[in-house]
Short mmCIF file of C-alpha atoms and ligand atoms in Angstrom, two decimals:
data_model
loop_
_atom_site.label_atom_id
_atom_site.label_comp_id
_atom_site.label_asym_id
_atom_site.label_seq_id
_atom_site.Cartn_x
_atom_site.Cartn_y
_atom_site.Cartn_z
CA MET L 1 7.07 -9.57 -56.97
CA ARG L 2 9.74 -8.34 -54.58
CA ILE L 3 10.79 -4.74 -55.04
CA VAL L 4 13.65 -3.01 -53.24
CA VAL L 5 13.71 0.80 -53.17
CA LEU L 6 16.62 2.96 -51.95
CA ALA L 7 14.97 6.03 -50.49
CA GLY L 8 15.82 9.44 -49.10
CA GLY L 9 13.05 11.66 -47.77
CA ILE L 10 10.42 13.52 -49.78
CA GLY L 11 11.23 12.26 -53.28
CA GLY L 12 11.49 8.67 -52.15
CA ALA L 13 8.44 8.78 -49.92
CA ARG L 14 6.14 10.35 -52.49
CA PHE L 15 7.27 7.91 -55.16
CA LEU L 16 6.57 5.00 -52.81
CA ARG L 17 2.94 6.05 -52.56
CA GLY L 18 2.69 5.63 -56.32
CA LEU L 19 4.56 2.33 -56.25
CA LEU L 20 2.20 0.94 -53.61
CA ALA L 21 -0.73 1.92 -55.82
CA ALA L 22 0.90 0.54 -58.98
CA ALA L 23 1.94 -2.77 -57.42
CA PRO L 24 -0.45 -3.50 -54.55
CA GLU L 25 0.53 -7.17 -54.46
CA ALA L 26 4.26 -6.54 -54.36
CA GLU L 27 6.43 -7.03 -51.31
CA ILE L 28 8.27 -3.73 -51.04
CA THR L 29 11.41 -3.28 -48.96
CA VAL L 30 12.66 0.26 -48.51
CA ILE L 31 16.29 0.82 -47.59
CA GLY L 32 16.29 4.23 -45.95
CA ASN L 33 19.05 6.81 -45.81
CA THR L 34 20.35 7.54 -42.33
CA GLY L 35 23.18 9.88 -43.32
CA ASP L 36 20.92 12.85 -42.48
CA ASP L 37 20.46 11.64 -38.92
CA ILE L 38 21.31 14.12 -36.21
CA HIS L 39 21.31 14.32 -32.42
CA LEU L 40 19.32 17.30 -31.19
CA PHE L 41 18.36 18.09 -27.61
CA GLY L 42 19.79 14.70 -26.64
CA LEU L 43 17.46 12.96 -29.07
CA LYS L 44 18.18 10.89 -32.14
CA VAL L 45 16.38 12.33 -35.16
CA CYS L 46 16.14 10.32 -38.40
CA PRO L 47 14.57 12.72 -40.92
CA ASP L 48 14.46 10.46 -43.96
CA LEU L 49 13.17 7.36 -42.18
CA ASP L 50 10.48 9.49 -40.56
CA THR L 51 9.48 11.16 -43.82
CA VAL L 52 8.92 7.73 -45.40
CA MET L 53 7.09 6.46 -42.31
CA TYR L 54 4.86 9.52 -41.90
CA THR L 55 4.15 9.86 -45.63
CA LEU L 56 3.07 6.25 -46.07
CA GLY L 57 1.42 6.11 -42.66
CA GLY L 58 -0.75 9.18 -43.21
CA GLY L 59 0.91 11.45 -40.64
CA ILE L 60 2.93 13.71 -42.90
CA HIS L 61 2.50 17.47 -43.26
CA GLU L 62 1.49 17.30 -46.92
CA GLU L 63 2.49 20.74 -48.18
CA GLN L 64 5.77 20.82 -46.29
CA GLY L 65 6.68 17.24 -47.17
CA TRP L 66 8.34 16.54 -43.81
CA GLY L 67 7.22 16.61 -40.19
CA ARG L 68 3.76 15.94 -38.83
CA ALA L 69 0.39 17.34 -39.87
CA ASP L 70 -1.48 19.44 -37.29
CA GLU L 71 1.78 20.22 -35.56
CA THR L 72 2.42 22.61 -32.67
CA PHE L 73 5.79 23.87 -31.42
CA THR L 74 5.38 24.33 -27.67
CA VAL L 75 8.39 22.21 -26.67
CA LYS L 76 10.65 24.04 -29.09
CA GLU L 77 9.45 27.42 -27.78
CA GLU L 78 10.05 26.32 -24.21
CA LEU L 79 13.56 25.13 -25.10
CA ALA L 80 14.23 28.47 -26.81
CA ALA L 81 13.09 30.26 -23.63
CA TYR L 82 15.97 28.49 -21.88
CA GLY L 83 18.25 29.65 -24.67
CA VAL L 84 18.58 26.07 -25.89
CA GLY L 85 18.84 25.60 -29.65
CA PRO L 86 19.34 25.04 -32.48
CA GLU L 87 16.43 27.22 -33.45
CA TRP L 88 16.96 26.51 -37.17
CA PHE L 89 15.77 22.91 -37.05
CA GLY L 90 12.00 22.50 -36.99
CA LEU L 91 10.88 19.92 -34.45
CA GLY L 92 7.22 19.91 -33.54
CA ASP L 93 5.56 18.47 -30.46
CA ARG L 94 4.11 15.42 -32.20
CA ASP L 95 7.41 14.76 -33.92
CA PHE L 96 9.25 15.01 -30.60
CA ALA L 97 7.36 11.94 -29.36
CA THR L 98 8.81 9.84 -32.18
CA HIS L 99 12.35 10.94 -31.33
CA ILE L 100 11.81 10.32 -27.61
CA VAL L 101 10.61 6.77 -28.25
CA ARG L 102 13.50 6.14 -30.65
CA THR L 103 16.13 7.51 -28.26
CA GLN L 104 14.71 5.57 -25.33
CA MET L 105 14.79 2.31 -27.28
CA LEU L 106 18.33 2.94 -28.56
CA ALA L 107 19.46 3.66 -25.00
CA ALA L 108 17.90 0.36 -23.93
CA GLY L 109 20.11 -1.39 -26.46
CA TYR L 110 17.86 -1.94 -29.45
CA PRO L 111 19.47 -1.38 -32.85
CA LEU L 112 18.01 1.31 -35.10
CA SER L 113 16.52 -1.33 -37.40
CA ALA L 114 14.50 -2.80 -34.52
CA VAL L 115 13.48 0.68 -33.37
CA THR L 116 12.31 1.56 -36.88
CA GLU L 117 10.26 -1.61 -37.00
CA ALA L 118 8.68 -0.73 -33.67
CA LEU L 119 7.82 2.80 -34.82
CA CYS L 120 6.36 1.38 -38.04
CA ALA L 121 4.09 -0.89 -36.02
CA ARG L 122 2.14 2.26 -35.29
CA TRP L 123 2.30 3.83 -38.74
CA LYS L 124 1.85 0.71 -40.87
CA PRO L 125 3.53 2.17 -43.95
CA GLY L 126 2.69 -0.86 -46.10
CA VAL L 127 6.35 -1.45 -46.89
CA ARG L 128 9.18 -2.96 -44.89
CA LEU L 129 11.33 0.01 -43.91
CA ILE L 130 14.95 -0.79 -42.96
CA PRO L 131 17.63 1.78 -42.20
CA MET L 132 20.67 1.31 -44.45
CA SER L 133 22.77 0.60 -41.37
CA ASP L 134 22.48 0.27 -37.62
CA ASP L 135 25.86 1.96 -37.33
CA ARG L 136 26.20 5.70 -37.02
CA ILE L 137 26.89 7.38 -40.34
CA GLU L 138 26.71 11.14 -40.64
CA THR L 139 26.96 13.07 -43.87
CA HIS L 140 29.25 16.06 -43.53
CA VAL L 141 29.74 18.78 -46.08
CA LEU L 142 33.00 20.63 -46.56
CA VAL L 143 31.91 24.26 -46.90
CA GLU L 144 33.57 27.59 -47.29
CA THR L 145 32.39 30.43 -45.09
CA ASP L 146 34.28 33.70 -44.59
CA GLY L 147 37.17 32.35 -46.62
CA GLU L 148 37.55 29.39 -44.30
CA ARG L 149 36.91 25.74 -45.08
CA LYS L 150 35.22 23.58 -42.50
CA ALA L 151 33.11 20.46 -42.31
CA VAL L 152 29.55 20.86 -41.09
CA HIS L 153 26.80 18.34 -40.50
CA PHE L 154 24.59 17.91 -43.56
CA GLN L 155 21.60 19.36 -41.72
CA GLU L 156 23.53 22.48 -40.86
CA TYR L 157 24.53 22.88 -44.51
CA TRP L 158 21.07 22.10 -45.84
CA VAL L 159 18.75 23.70 -43.30
CA ARG L 160 20.72 26.46 -41.59
CA LEU L 161 22.90 27.51 -44.53
CA ARG L 162 20.23 26.65 -47.14
CA ALA L 163 23.02 25.14 -49.29
CA ALA L 164 23.89 28.72 -50.20
CA VAL L 165 27.61 28.57 -49.40
CA PRO L 166 30.18 26.88 -51.66
CA ALA L 167 30.49 23.15 -50.95
CA HIS L 168 33.66 21.27 -51.89
CA ALA L 169 32.98 17.74 -50.75
CA VAL L 170 30.32 15.50 -49.29
CA VAL L 171 31.55 12.83 -46.89
CA PRO L 172 29.47 10.06 -45.32
CA VAL L 173 31.45 9.97 -42.09
CA GLY L 174 31.52 6.50 -40.56
CA ALA L 175 30.36 4.74 -43.70
CA GLU L 176 33.58 2.87 -44.43
CA ALA L 177 33.42 1.09 -41.06
CA ALA L 178 29.66 0.52 -41.15
CA LYS L 179 27.75 -2.64 -41.90
CA PRO L 180 24.42 -2.85 -43.73
CA ALA L 181 21.55 -3.33 -41.28
CA PRO L 182 20.14 -6.84 -40.92
CA GLY L 183 17.91 -7.57 -43.89
CA VAL L 184 19.46 -5.06 -46.29
CA LEU L 185 21.68 -7.43 -48.28
CA GLU L 186 19.11 -10.22 -47.96
CA ALA L 187 16.40 -8.00 -49.47
CA ILE L 188 18.68 -6.96 -52.33
CA GLY L 189 19.63 -10.58 -52.96
CA ALA L 190 15.98 -11.67 -53.04
CA ALA L 191 14.70 -8.76 -55.15
CA ASP L 192 13.05 -9.10 -58.55
CA VAL L 193 13.51 -5.39 -59.23
CA ILE L 194 15.58 -2.65 -57.61
CA VAL L 195 14.37 0.93 -57.94
CA PHE L 196 16.14 4.25 -57.38
CA PRO L 197 13.25 6.69 -56.84
CA PRO L 198 13.72 10.40 -57.61
CA SER L 199 15.74 10.86 -54.42
CA ASN L 200 18.87 12.93 -54.05
CA PRO L 201 21.64 11.07 -55.94
CA VAL L 202 24.39 12.29 -53.62
CA VAL L 203 23.13 12.67 -50.07
CA SER L 204 20.30 10.12 -50.17
CA ILE L 205 20.97 7.29 -52.65
CA GLY L 206 24.70 8.04 -52.79
CA THR L 207 24.97 7.66 -49.02
CA ILE L 208 23.11 4.34 -49.04
CA LEU L 209 25.44 3.10 -51.79
CA ALA L 210 28.41 4.13 -49.62
CA VAL L 211 27.57 1.49 -47.01
CA PRO L 212 30.12 -1.25 -47.73
CA GLY L 213 28.56 -4.13 -49.62
CA VAL L 214 25.40 -2.37 -50.78
CA ARG L 215 26.63 -1.12 -54.15
CA GLU L 216 28.26 -4.49 -54.86
CA ALA L 217 25.12 -6.42 -53.87
CA ILE L 218 22.99 -4.30 -56.22
CA ALA L 219 25.44 -4.59 -59.10
CA GLU L 220 25.64 -8.34 -58.63
CA ALA L 221 21.96 -9.00 -57.92
CA GLY L 222 21.38 -9.91 -61.55
CA VAL L 223 17.97 -8.21 -61.60
CA PRO L 224 16.87 -4.99 -63.32
CA VAL L 225 17.91 -1.80 -61.57
CA VAL L 226 15.87 1.19 -62.74
CA GLY L 227 15.91 4.80 -61.63
CA LEU L 228 13.83 7.94 -62.03
CA SER L 229 15.52 11.29 -62.45
CA PRO L 230 15.12 13.83 -59.64
CA ILE L 231 16.40 16.42 -62.11
CA VAL L 232 13.82 17.76 -64.54
CA GLY L 233 14.73 20.44 -67.06
CA ASP L 234 18.27 20.76 -65.67
CA ALA L 235 17.12 21.61 -62.14
CA PRO L 236 15.96 19.68 -59.09
CA VAL L 237 12.16 19.56 -58.91
CA ARG L 238 12.41 20.57 -55.28
CA GLY L 239 15.29 21.44 -53.00
CA MET L 240 18.93 22.04 -53.77
CA ALA L 241 20.26 18.78 -55.17
CA ASP L 242 22.16 20.76 -57.82
CA LYS L 243 24.42 22.13 -55.06
CA VAL L 244 25.52 18.74 -53.75
CA LEU L 245 25.84 17.40 -57.31
CA ALA L 246 28.21 20.30 -58.04
CA ALA L 247 30.17 19.45 -54.89
CA VAL L 248 30.88 15.99 -56.29
CA GLY L 249 31.53 17.29 -59.80
CA VAL L 250 28.30 16.15 -61.45
CA GLU L 251 26.23 18.41 -63.68
CA ALA L 252 22.60 18.92 -62.68
CA THR L 253 21.11 17.18 -65.70
CA ALA L 254 19.12 13.96 -65.97
CA ALA L 255 21.81 12.45 -68.23
CA ALA L 256 24.69 13.37 -65.93
CA VAL L 257 22.97 11.80 -62.93
CA ALA L 258 22.46 8.57 -64.90
CA ALA L 259 26.14 8.59 -65.89
CA HIS L 260 27.07 9.23 -62.26
CA TYR L 261 25.31 6.01 -61.22
CA GLY L 262 26.77 4.36 -64.29
CA SER L 263 25.82 1.38 -66.44
CA GLY L 264 27.56 -0.93 -63.95
CA LEU L 265 24.76 -0.19 -61.52
CA LEU L 266 21.84 1.12 -63.55
CA ASP L 267 20.02 -0.80 -66.30
CA GLY L 268 17.20 1.65 -66.95
CA TRP L 269 16.61 5.36 -66.40
CA LEU L 270 13.50 7.47 -66.73
CA VAL L 271 13.82 11.14 -67.61
CA ASP L 272 11.02 13.67 -67.84
CA THR L 273 9.50 14.46 -71.23
CA VAL L 274 11.14 17.91 -71.16
CA ASP L 275 14.47 16.05 -71.12
CA ALA L 276 13.61 13.76 -74.04
CA GLY L 277 16.70 15.13 -75.76
CA ALA L 278 18.84 13.34 -73.18
CA VAL L 279 17.57 9.85 -74.03
CA ALA L 280 20.13 9.17 -76.76
CA GLU L 281 23.02 10.24 -74.54
CA VAL L 282 21.90 7.98 -71.70
CA GLU L 283 21.40 5.03 -74.05
CA ALA L 284 24.83 5.63 -75.57
CA ALA L 285 26.19 5.18 -72.04
CA GLY L 286 24.66 1.71 -71.97
CA ILE L 287 21.55 2.52 -69.92
CA ARG L 288 18.08 1.94 -71.37
CA CYS L 289 16.22 5.25 -71.22
CA ARG L 290 12.66 6.51 -71.69
CA ALA L 291 11.16 9.98 -71.43
CA VAL L 292 7.87 10.08 -69.52
CA PRO L 293 6.18 12.68 -67.27
CA LEU L 294 8.06 12.67 -63.97
CA LEU L 295 6.24 15.25 -61.87
CA MET L 296 4.58 13.74 -58.80
CA THR L 297 1.74 16.25 -58.86
CA ASP L 298 -0.81 13.82 -57.44
CA LEU L 299 -1.20 10.12 -56.70
CA ASP L 300 -2.37 9.31 -60.25
CA ALA L 301 0.66 10.93 -61.85
CA THR L 302 2.96 9.24 -59.33
CA THR L 303 1.31 5.86 -59.92
CA ARG L 304 1.89 6.26 -63.66
CA MET L 305 5.56 6.93 -62.96
CA ALA L 306 5.78 3.73 -60.91
CA HIS L 307 4.09 1.77 -63.72
CA GLU L 308 6.62 3.20 -66.18
CA ALA L 309 9.51 2.19 -63.93
CA LEU L 310 8.20 -1.37 -63.63
CA ALA L 311 7.59 -1.54 -67.40
CA LEU L 312 11.15 -0.40 -68.04
CA ALA L 313 12.42 -3.06 -65.63
CA LYS L 314 10.52 -5.69 -67.60
CA GLU L 315 11.96 -4.35 -70.83
CA VAL L 316 15.58 -4.47 -69.68
CA ARG L 317 15.08 -7.97 -68.30
CA ALA L 318 13.92 -9.21 -71.69
P1 LIG S 401 14.96 14.57 -49.11
O1 LIG S 401 15.77 13.58 -48.31
O2 LIG S 401 13.72 15.02 -48.40
O3 LIG S 401 15.77 15.67 -49.70
O4 LIG S 401 14.36 13.73 -50.29
P2 LIG S 401 14.89 12.76 -51.39
O5 LIG S 401 16.36 12.60 -51.36
O6 LIG S 401 14.06 11.54 -51.38
O7 LIG S 401 14.43 13.50 -52.68
C1 LIG S 401 14.83 14.78 -53.03
C2 LIG S 401 14.72 14.89 -54.52
O8 LIG S 401 13.40 14.62 -54.95
C3 LIG S 401 15.05 16.27 -55.00
O9 LIG S 401 16.29 16.23 -55.66
C4 LIG S 401 13.90 16.61 -55.96
O10 LIG S 401 14.39 17.10 -57.18
C5 LIG S 401 13.20 15.29 -56.16
N1 LIG S 401 11.77 15.45 -56.40
C6 LIG S 401 10.86 16.00 -55.57
N2 LIG S 401 9.64 16.01 -56.16
C7 LIG S 401 9.80 15.45 -57.39
C8 LIG S 401 8.92 15.18 -58.49
O11 LIG S 401 7.73 15.46 -58.45
N3 LIG S 401 9.47 14.58 -59.58
C9 LIG S 401 10.80 14.26 -59.66
N4 LIG S 401 11.24 13.70 -60.79
N5 LIG S 401 11.64 14.51 -58.66
C10 LIG S 401 11.15 15.09 -57.53
CA1 LIG S 402 17.19 13.60 -46.68
#
C-alpha cells in the first residue's frame, strides 16, 4: 500500500509514528510543509521538516515536541554575547549542525529536496520525506500591533508574538510562483490513500495545498483522502491553531475544519469522541465521518488512530 501524508510539525510527526506502527509494510511518502522555513544567523532552518525527521529518527526532544533531545545552547549564548539575535527563536547546538549542513548543501547548488534526502540518510525516518517545494515559500501573517497593520514572518507571529495579536490574513508568500518538489505529484498520483494528519489546517496543510498543482492532484487522484481533526472539543489540542483559523474566517471546530477542506478534497474525516455531535453535520456536507479517540497520548493510542484512518479510507473506497 502506498500512503501519502501532508505533514506540518508536531501533529504530523506524532501521527506518522502511529501510521508506521499501523502499516509497517506500507510505503509512506510525507510531503512536508516548508512555509515555516526561516533564515536565521545566515542559516536555513526548516522547522517542520526537521520535526518529522527528528521525531521519526529518534532525535526529538519528546516533551517539547521540536528540537533535539539532550540539547545545549552554547552557540546561541555566544551569539547573544555579540548582541546577535533573534533571542526568541530556540536553536540548540545539536540542531545548529543540521542547519549548517543544509545551508552548505544549498549554497553548493543542491535543491532542498536533495538536501532533505541527505539529512534523512542519517536519521532514517522510515518514510520518504519530501519538502512540498524546492522553491522559497514563506508564510506571512498580517497582524495588528499598536493600531498598525503589518506583515510578519510566521515564526515571528507564532513564536515571538505567541499568536496573541490580532491576525487578519495568512499569506504563503511565493507559493503562486512555486513548483511542487520532484516526486510530490508523482507520489500523489501513485497513492492508494492520502491522509491529512492532525496538522494545522491553515499554516501546515493549507500551505502545502497552496503549492500550485498539489490541491488539484489530490482532488483528481481518485483515491480516498481522509483526515484527522486537530481540533478536539472546539480547541486545538496543542498550540494556537484557533488563531490562524480565525484569521481565515474558519471556526475552531472539527466540523468547520472539515468544511474548510471541503468534500471536493476530503472523502473521510475523523473527529474525537467528544465531538461526536459533529458527525451528522460533516456527513451532511458530503464527507464520511466517524468519532473515535483522537488524543495521541502514547504510541498505542496513536496507532489506533492510524488504524481508524485506514479503515475509514477503505470504507469510503467501497
Ligand atoms: P506544528 O507545525 O508543529 O504546529 O505542527 P502541525 O501543524 O503538524 O500540528 C499542529 C496541530 O496538531 C495543532 O493544531 C494541534 O491541535 C494538533 N495536535 C497536537 N497533538 C494532537 C493530538 O494528540 N490529537 C489531535 N487530534 N491533534 C493534535
Ligand atoms: Ca509548523
